Coordinates of C-alpha atoms in Angstrom, one line a residue:
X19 CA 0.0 0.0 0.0
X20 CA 0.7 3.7 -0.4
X21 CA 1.8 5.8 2.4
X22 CA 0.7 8.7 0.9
X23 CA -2.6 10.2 2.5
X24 CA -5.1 11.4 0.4
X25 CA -5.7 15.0 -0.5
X26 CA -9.1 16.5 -1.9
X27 CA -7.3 19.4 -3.8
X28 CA -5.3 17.1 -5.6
X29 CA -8.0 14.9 -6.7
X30 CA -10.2 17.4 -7.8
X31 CA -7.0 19.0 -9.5
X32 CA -6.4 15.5 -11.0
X33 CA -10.2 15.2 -12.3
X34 CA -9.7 18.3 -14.8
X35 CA -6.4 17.5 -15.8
X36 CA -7.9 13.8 -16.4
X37 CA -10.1 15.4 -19.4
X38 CA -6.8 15.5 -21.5
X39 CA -6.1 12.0 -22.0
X40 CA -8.1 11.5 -24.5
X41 CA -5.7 13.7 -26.6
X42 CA -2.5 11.3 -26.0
X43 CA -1.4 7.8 -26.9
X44 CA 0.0 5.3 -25.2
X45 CA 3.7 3.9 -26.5
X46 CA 2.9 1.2 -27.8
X47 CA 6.2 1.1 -30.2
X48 CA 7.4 -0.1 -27.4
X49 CA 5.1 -3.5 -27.2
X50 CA 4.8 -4.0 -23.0
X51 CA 4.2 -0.2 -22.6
X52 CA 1.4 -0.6 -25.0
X53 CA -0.8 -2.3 -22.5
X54 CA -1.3 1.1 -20.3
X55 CA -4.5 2.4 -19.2
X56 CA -5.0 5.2 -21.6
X57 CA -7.0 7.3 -18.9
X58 CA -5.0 6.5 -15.6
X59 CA -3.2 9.5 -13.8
X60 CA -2.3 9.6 -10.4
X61 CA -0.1 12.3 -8.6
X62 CA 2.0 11.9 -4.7
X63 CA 3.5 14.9 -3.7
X64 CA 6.5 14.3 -1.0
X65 CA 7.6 16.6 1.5
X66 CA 10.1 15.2 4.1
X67 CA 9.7 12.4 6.4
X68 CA 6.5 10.6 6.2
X69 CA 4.4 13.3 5.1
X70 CA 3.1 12.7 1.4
X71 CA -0.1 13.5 0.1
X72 CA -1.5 12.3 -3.1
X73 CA -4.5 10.9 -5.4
X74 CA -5.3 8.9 -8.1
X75 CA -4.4 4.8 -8.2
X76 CA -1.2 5.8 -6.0
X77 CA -0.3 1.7 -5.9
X78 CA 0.3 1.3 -9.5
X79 CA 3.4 0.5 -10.7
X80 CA 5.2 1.7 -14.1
X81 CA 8.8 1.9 -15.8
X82 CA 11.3 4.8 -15.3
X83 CA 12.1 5.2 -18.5
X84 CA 14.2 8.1 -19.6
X85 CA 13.8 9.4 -15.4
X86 CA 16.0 6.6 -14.7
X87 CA 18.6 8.8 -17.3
X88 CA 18.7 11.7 -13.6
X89 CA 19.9 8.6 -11.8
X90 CA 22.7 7.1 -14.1
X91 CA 24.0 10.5 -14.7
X92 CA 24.1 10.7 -10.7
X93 CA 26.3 7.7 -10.7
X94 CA 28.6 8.1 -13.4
X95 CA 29.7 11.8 -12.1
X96 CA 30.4 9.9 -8.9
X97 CA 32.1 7.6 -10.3
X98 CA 34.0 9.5 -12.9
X99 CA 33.5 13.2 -11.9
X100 CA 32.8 16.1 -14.1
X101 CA 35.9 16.5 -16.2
X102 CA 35.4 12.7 -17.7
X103 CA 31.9 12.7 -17.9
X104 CA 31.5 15.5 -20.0
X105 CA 34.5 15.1 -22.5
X106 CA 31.6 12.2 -23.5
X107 CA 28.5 13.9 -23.1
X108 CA 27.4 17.5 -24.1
X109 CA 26.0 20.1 -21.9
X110 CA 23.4 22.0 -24.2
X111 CA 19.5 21.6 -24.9
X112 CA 18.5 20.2 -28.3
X113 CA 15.3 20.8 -30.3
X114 CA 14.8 17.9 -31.8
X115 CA 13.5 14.3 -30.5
X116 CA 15.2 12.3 -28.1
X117 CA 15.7 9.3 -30.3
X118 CA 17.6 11.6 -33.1
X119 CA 20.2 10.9 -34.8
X120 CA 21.6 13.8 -36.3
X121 CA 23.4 16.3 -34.5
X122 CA 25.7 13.0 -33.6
X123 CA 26.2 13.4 -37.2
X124 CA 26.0 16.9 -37.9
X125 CA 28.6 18.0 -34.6
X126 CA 32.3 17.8 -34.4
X127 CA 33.1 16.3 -31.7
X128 CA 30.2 14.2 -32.4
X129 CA 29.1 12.9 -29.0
X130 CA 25.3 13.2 -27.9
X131 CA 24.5 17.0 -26.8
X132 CA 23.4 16.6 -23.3
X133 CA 22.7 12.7 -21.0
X134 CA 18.7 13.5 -21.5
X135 CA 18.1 12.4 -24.7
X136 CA 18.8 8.6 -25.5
X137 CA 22.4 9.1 -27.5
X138 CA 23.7 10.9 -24.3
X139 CA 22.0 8.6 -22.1
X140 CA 23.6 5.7 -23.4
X141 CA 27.0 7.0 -23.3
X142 CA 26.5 7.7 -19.6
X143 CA 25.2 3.8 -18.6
X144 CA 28.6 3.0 -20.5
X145 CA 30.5 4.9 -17.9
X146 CA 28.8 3.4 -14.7
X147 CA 31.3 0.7 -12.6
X148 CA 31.0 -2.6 -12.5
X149 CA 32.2 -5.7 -13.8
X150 CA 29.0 -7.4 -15.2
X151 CA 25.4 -5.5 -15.8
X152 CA 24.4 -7.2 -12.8
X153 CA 26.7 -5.6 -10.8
X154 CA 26.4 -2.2 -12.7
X155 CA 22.2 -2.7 -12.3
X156 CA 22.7 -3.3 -8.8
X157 CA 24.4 -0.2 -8.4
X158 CA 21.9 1.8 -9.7
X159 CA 19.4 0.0 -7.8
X160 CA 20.8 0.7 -5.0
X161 CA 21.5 4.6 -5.3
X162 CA 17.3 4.6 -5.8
X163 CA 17.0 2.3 -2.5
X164 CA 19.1 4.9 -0.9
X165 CA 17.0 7.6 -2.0
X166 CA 13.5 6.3 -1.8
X167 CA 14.0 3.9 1.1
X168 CA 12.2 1.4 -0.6
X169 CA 15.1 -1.6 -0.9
X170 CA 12.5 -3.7 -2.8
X171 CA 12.1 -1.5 -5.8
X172 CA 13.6 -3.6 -9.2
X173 CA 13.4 -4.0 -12.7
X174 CA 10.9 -5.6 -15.1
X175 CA 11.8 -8.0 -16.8
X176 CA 8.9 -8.7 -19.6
X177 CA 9.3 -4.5 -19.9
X178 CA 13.3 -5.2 -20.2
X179 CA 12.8 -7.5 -22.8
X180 CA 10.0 -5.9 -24.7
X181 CA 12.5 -2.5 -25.0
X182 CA 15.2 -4.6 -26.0
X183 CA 13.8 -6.5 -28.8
X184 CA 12.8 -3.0 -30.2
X185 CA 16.1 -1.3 -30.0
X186 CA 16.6 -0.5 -33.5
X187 CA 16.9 3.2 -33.2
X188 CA 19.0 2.7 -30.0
X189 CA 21.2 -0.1 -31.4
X190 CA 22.0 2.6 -34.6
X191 CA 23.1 5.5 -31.8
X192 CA 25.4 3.0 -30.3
X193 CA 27.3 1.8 -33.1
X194 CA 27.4 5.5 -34.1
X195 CA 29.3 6.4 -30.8
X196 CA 31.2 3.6 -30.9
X197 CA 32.5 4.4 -34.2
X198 CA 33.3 7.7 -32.5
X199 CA 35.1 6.7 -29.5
X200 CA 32.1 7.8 -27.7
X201 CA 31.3 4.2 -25.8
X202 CA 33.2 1.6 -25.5
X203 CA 32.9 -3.1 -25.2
X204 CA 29.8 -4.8 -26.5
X205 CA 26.4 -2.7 -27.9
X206 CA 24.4 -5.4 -26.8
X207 CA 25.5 -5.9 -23.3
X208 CA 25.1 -2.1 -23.1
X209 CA 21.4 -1.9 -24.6
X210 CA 21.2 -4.9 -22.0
X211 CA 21.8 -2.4 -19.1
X212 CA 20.3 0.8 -20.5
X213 CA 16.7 -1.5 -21.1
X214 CA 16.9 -2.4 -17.6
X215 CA 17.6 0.7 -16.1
X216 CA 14.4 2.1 -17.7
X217 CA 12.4 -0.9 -16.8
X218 CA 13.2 0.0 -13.1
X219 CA 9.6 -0.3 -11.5
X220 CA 7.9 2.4 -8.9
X221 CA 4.9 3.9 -7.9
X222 CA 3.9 7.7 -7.3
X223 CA 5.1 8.0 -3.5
X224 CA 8.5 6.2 -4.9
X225 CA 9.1 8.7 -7.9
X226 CA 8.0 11.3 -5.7
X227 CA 10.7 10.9 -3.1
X228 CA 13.6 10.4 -6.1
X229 CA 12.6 14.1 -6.4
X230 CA 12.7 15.3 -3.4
X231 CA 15.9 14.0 -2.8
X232 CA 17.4 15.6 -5.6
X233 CA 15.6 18.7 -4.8
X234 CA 17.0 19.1 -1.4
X235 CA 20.9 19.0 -1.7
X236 CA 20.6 14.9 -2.4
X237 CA 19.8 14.0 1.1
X238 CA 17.6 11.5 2.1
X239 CA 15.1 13.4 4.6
X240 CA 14.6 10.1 6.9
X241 CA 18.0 9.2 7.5
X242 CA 19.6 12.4 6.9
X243 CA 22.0 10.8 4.5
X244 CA 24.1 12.6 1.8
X245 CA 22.8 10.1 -0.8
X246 CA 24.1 12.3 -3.6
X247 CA 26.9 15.1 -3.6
X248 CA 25.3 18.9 -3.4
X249 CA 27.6 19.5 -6.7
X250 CA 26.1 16.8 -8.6
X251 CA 22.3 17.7 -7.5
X252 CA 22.7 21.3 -9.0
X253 CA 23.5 19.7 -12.2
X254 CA 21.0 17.2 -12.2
X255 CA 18.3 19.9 -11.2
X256 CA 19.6 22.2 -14.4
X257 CA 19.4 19.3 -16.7
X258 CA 16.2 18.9 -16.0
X259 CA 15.2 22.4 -16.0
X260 CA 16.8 22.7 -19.7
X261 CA 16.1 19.0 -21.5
X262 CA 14.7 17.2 -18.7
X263 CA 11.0 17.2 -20.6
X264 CA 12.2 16.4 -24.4
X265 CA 12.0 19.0 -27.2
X266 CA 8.7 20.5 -25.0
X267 CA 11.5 21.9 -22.1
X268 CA 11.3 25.4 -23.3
X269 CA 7.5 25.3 -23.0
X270 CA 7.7 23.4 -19.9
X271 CA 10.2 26.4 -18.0
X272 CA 7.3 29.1 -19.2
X273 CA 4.6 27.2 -18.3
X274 CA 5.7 25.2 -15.2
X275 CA 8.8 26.5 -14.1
X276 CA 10.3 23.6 -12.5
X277 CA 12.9 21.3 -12.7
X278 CA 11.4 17.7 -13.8
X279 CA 12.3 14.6 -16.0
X280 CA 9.5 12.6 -17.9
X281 CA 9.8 8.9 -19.6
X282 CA 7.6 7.5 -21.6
X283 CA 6.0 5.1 -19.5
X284 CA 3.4 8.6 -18.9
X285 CA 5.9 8.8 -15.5
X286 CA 7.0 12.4 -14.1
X287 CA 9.3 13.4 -11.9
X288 CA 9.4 17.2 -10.6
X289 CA 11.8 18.6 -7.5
X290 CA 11.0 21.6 -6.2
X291 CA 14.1 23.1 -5.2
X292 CA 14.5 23.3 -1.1
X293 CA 11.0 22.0 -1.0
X294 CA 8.9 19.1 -2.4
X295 CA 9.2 15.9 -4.8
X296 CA 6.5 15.8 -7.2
X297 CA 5.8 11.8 -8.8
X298 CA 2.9 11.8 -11.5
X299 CA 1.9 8.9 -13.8
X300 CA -0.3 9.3 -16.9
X301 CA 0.6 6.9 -19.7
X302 CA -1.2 9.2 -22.4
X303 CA 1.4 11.0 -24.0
X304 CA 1.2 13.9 -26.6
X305 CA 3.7 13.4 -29.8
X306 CA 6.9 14.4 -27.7
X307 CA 6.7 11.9 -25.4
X308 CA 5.3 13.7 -22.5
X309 CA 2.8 12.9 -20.2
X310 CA -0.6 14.9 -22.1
X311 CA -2.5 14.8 -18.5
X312 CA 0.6 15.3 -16.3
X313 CA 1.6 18.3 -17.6
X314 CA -1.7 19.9 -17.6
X315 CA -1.9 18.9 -13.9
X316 CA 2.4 20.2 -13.3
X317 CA 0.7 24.0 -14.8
X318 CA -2.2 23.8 -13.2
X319 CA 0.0 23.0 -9.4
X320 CA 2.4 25.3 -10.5
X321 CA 0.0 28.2 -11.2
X322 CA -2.0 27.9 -7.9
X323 CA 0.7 27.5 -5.7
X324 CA 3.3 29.6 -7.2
X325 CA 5.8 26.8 -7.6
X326 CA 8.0 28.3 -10.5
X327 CA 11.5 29.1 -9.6
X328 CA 11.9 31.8 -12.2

């Protein structure tokens, strides 16, 4: 069950913003993800300790997706530090899609622009330590035990395998880089990871305390553990203010104003920061790959309660 309690603002909140899914799709290019509820949306807002609030089916489970791209970029600038990290990986927004091809083409150097879209993403899963994927999954698993409390949090495997046997646009970036000297050893054993890492499995109150975590200086608020370094968290929470919502970030800033990741499992993750973790799910997304009802629900929260940080 769901710690979070339930609120009556954000239900009704969550009623209007509901009327929008009938304007998104589901992604079913990616087979498993295809079998979403079309009209679910559900919403946990964290705010320290063991007060959450929330509404909406706040025990469903979905994928990361590309929100699990905030946590492998975490690890590898542990691991590696800045210097490294970014002589692989850009540090500027793009306008077009996330599975695009052509500014690795079109640059010089040609790595991926920035670790949000799936080029840079996939150069940054090659960087994380370890000496199998199950070491380098466990890893990662355990920086979002650390962060959500939640040490029974995993992967899915049917989702794992469903990405992975559709690869074809991810499987063309790696070779690309590889060609480039951008990622290095075996593309499949790295699509392996990077399929798994998306397929990491939460619900709202879990997604919403990733979040907050990053938004308050990467320490966990129940243990009082620096989870993450306060260096890396600042980059983190600019990434996502600048490409953390696809080619829709610019949009987003005006509109929302906050810094928050998407994936295309419908999942959001916001962190307000010095204050709250935000976690919505609405598998309805418009042709960006954005949540259709979430974000209508993110401007409607961040317009009544003056959440913007510009």
């Amino acid at each position: 069950m769901s710690e979070c309690v339930y609120d009556e603002t954000l239900h009704n909140m969550l009623i209007e913003a509901s009327k929008f899914t009938i304007d998104g799709v589901v992604a079913d290019y990616i087979p498993a993800l295809g079998e979403a509820n079309r009209d679910t949306l559900s919403i946990a807002i964290y705010r320290g300790k063991e007060d959450c609030i929330g509404a909406g089916c706040l025990e469903e489970k979905f994928t990361l997706q590309s929100i699990s791209k905030v946590i492998t970029l975490a690890l590898a600038l542990m691991d590696h530090g800045e210097e490294y990290v970014f002589s692989k990986v850009g540090m500027e927004p793009t306008g077009d899609p996330f599975n695009s091809i052509a500014k690795l083409e079109s640059h010089i150097p040609s790595k991926p622009l920035n670790p949000m879209i799936n080029a840079g993403a996939l150069a940054v899963s090659n960087m994380i330590v370890g000496n199998s994927n199950e070491e380098k999954l466990g890893r990662i698993l355990s920086l979002v035990h650390e962060m959500t409390g939640n040490p029974t949090i995993s992967f899915c495997p049917r989702v794992a395998q469903s990405e992975l046997e559709t690869a074809f646009l991810n499987r063309s970036l790696c070779y690309f880089m590889k060609q480039h000297g951008v990622v290095e050893g075996d593309v499949e054993t790295l699509l392996d990871l990077y399929t798994k890492q998306c397929a990491i499995e939460v619900n709202c109150h879990d997604l919403a305390k990733l979040g907050y975590v990053i938004a308050n200086d990467g320490i966990n608020p129940v243990t009082n553990q620096q989870v993450i370094p306060l260096h890396i968290t600042r980059i983190l929470k600019t990434f996502m203010v600048t490409c953390g919502m696809y080619n829709s970030s610019g949009e987003f800033a005006i509109r929302v104003g906050i810094p928050a990741k998407s994936g295309v499992s419908g999942a959001i993750m916001g962190s307000i920061p010095h204050g709250m973790g935000i976690g919505i799910y609405g598998p309805a997304l418009d042709d960006r790959g954005n949540s259709v009802a979430g974000m209508k629900l993110l401007e409607s929260l961040s317009s009544r309660f003056n959440l913007s940080i510009f």
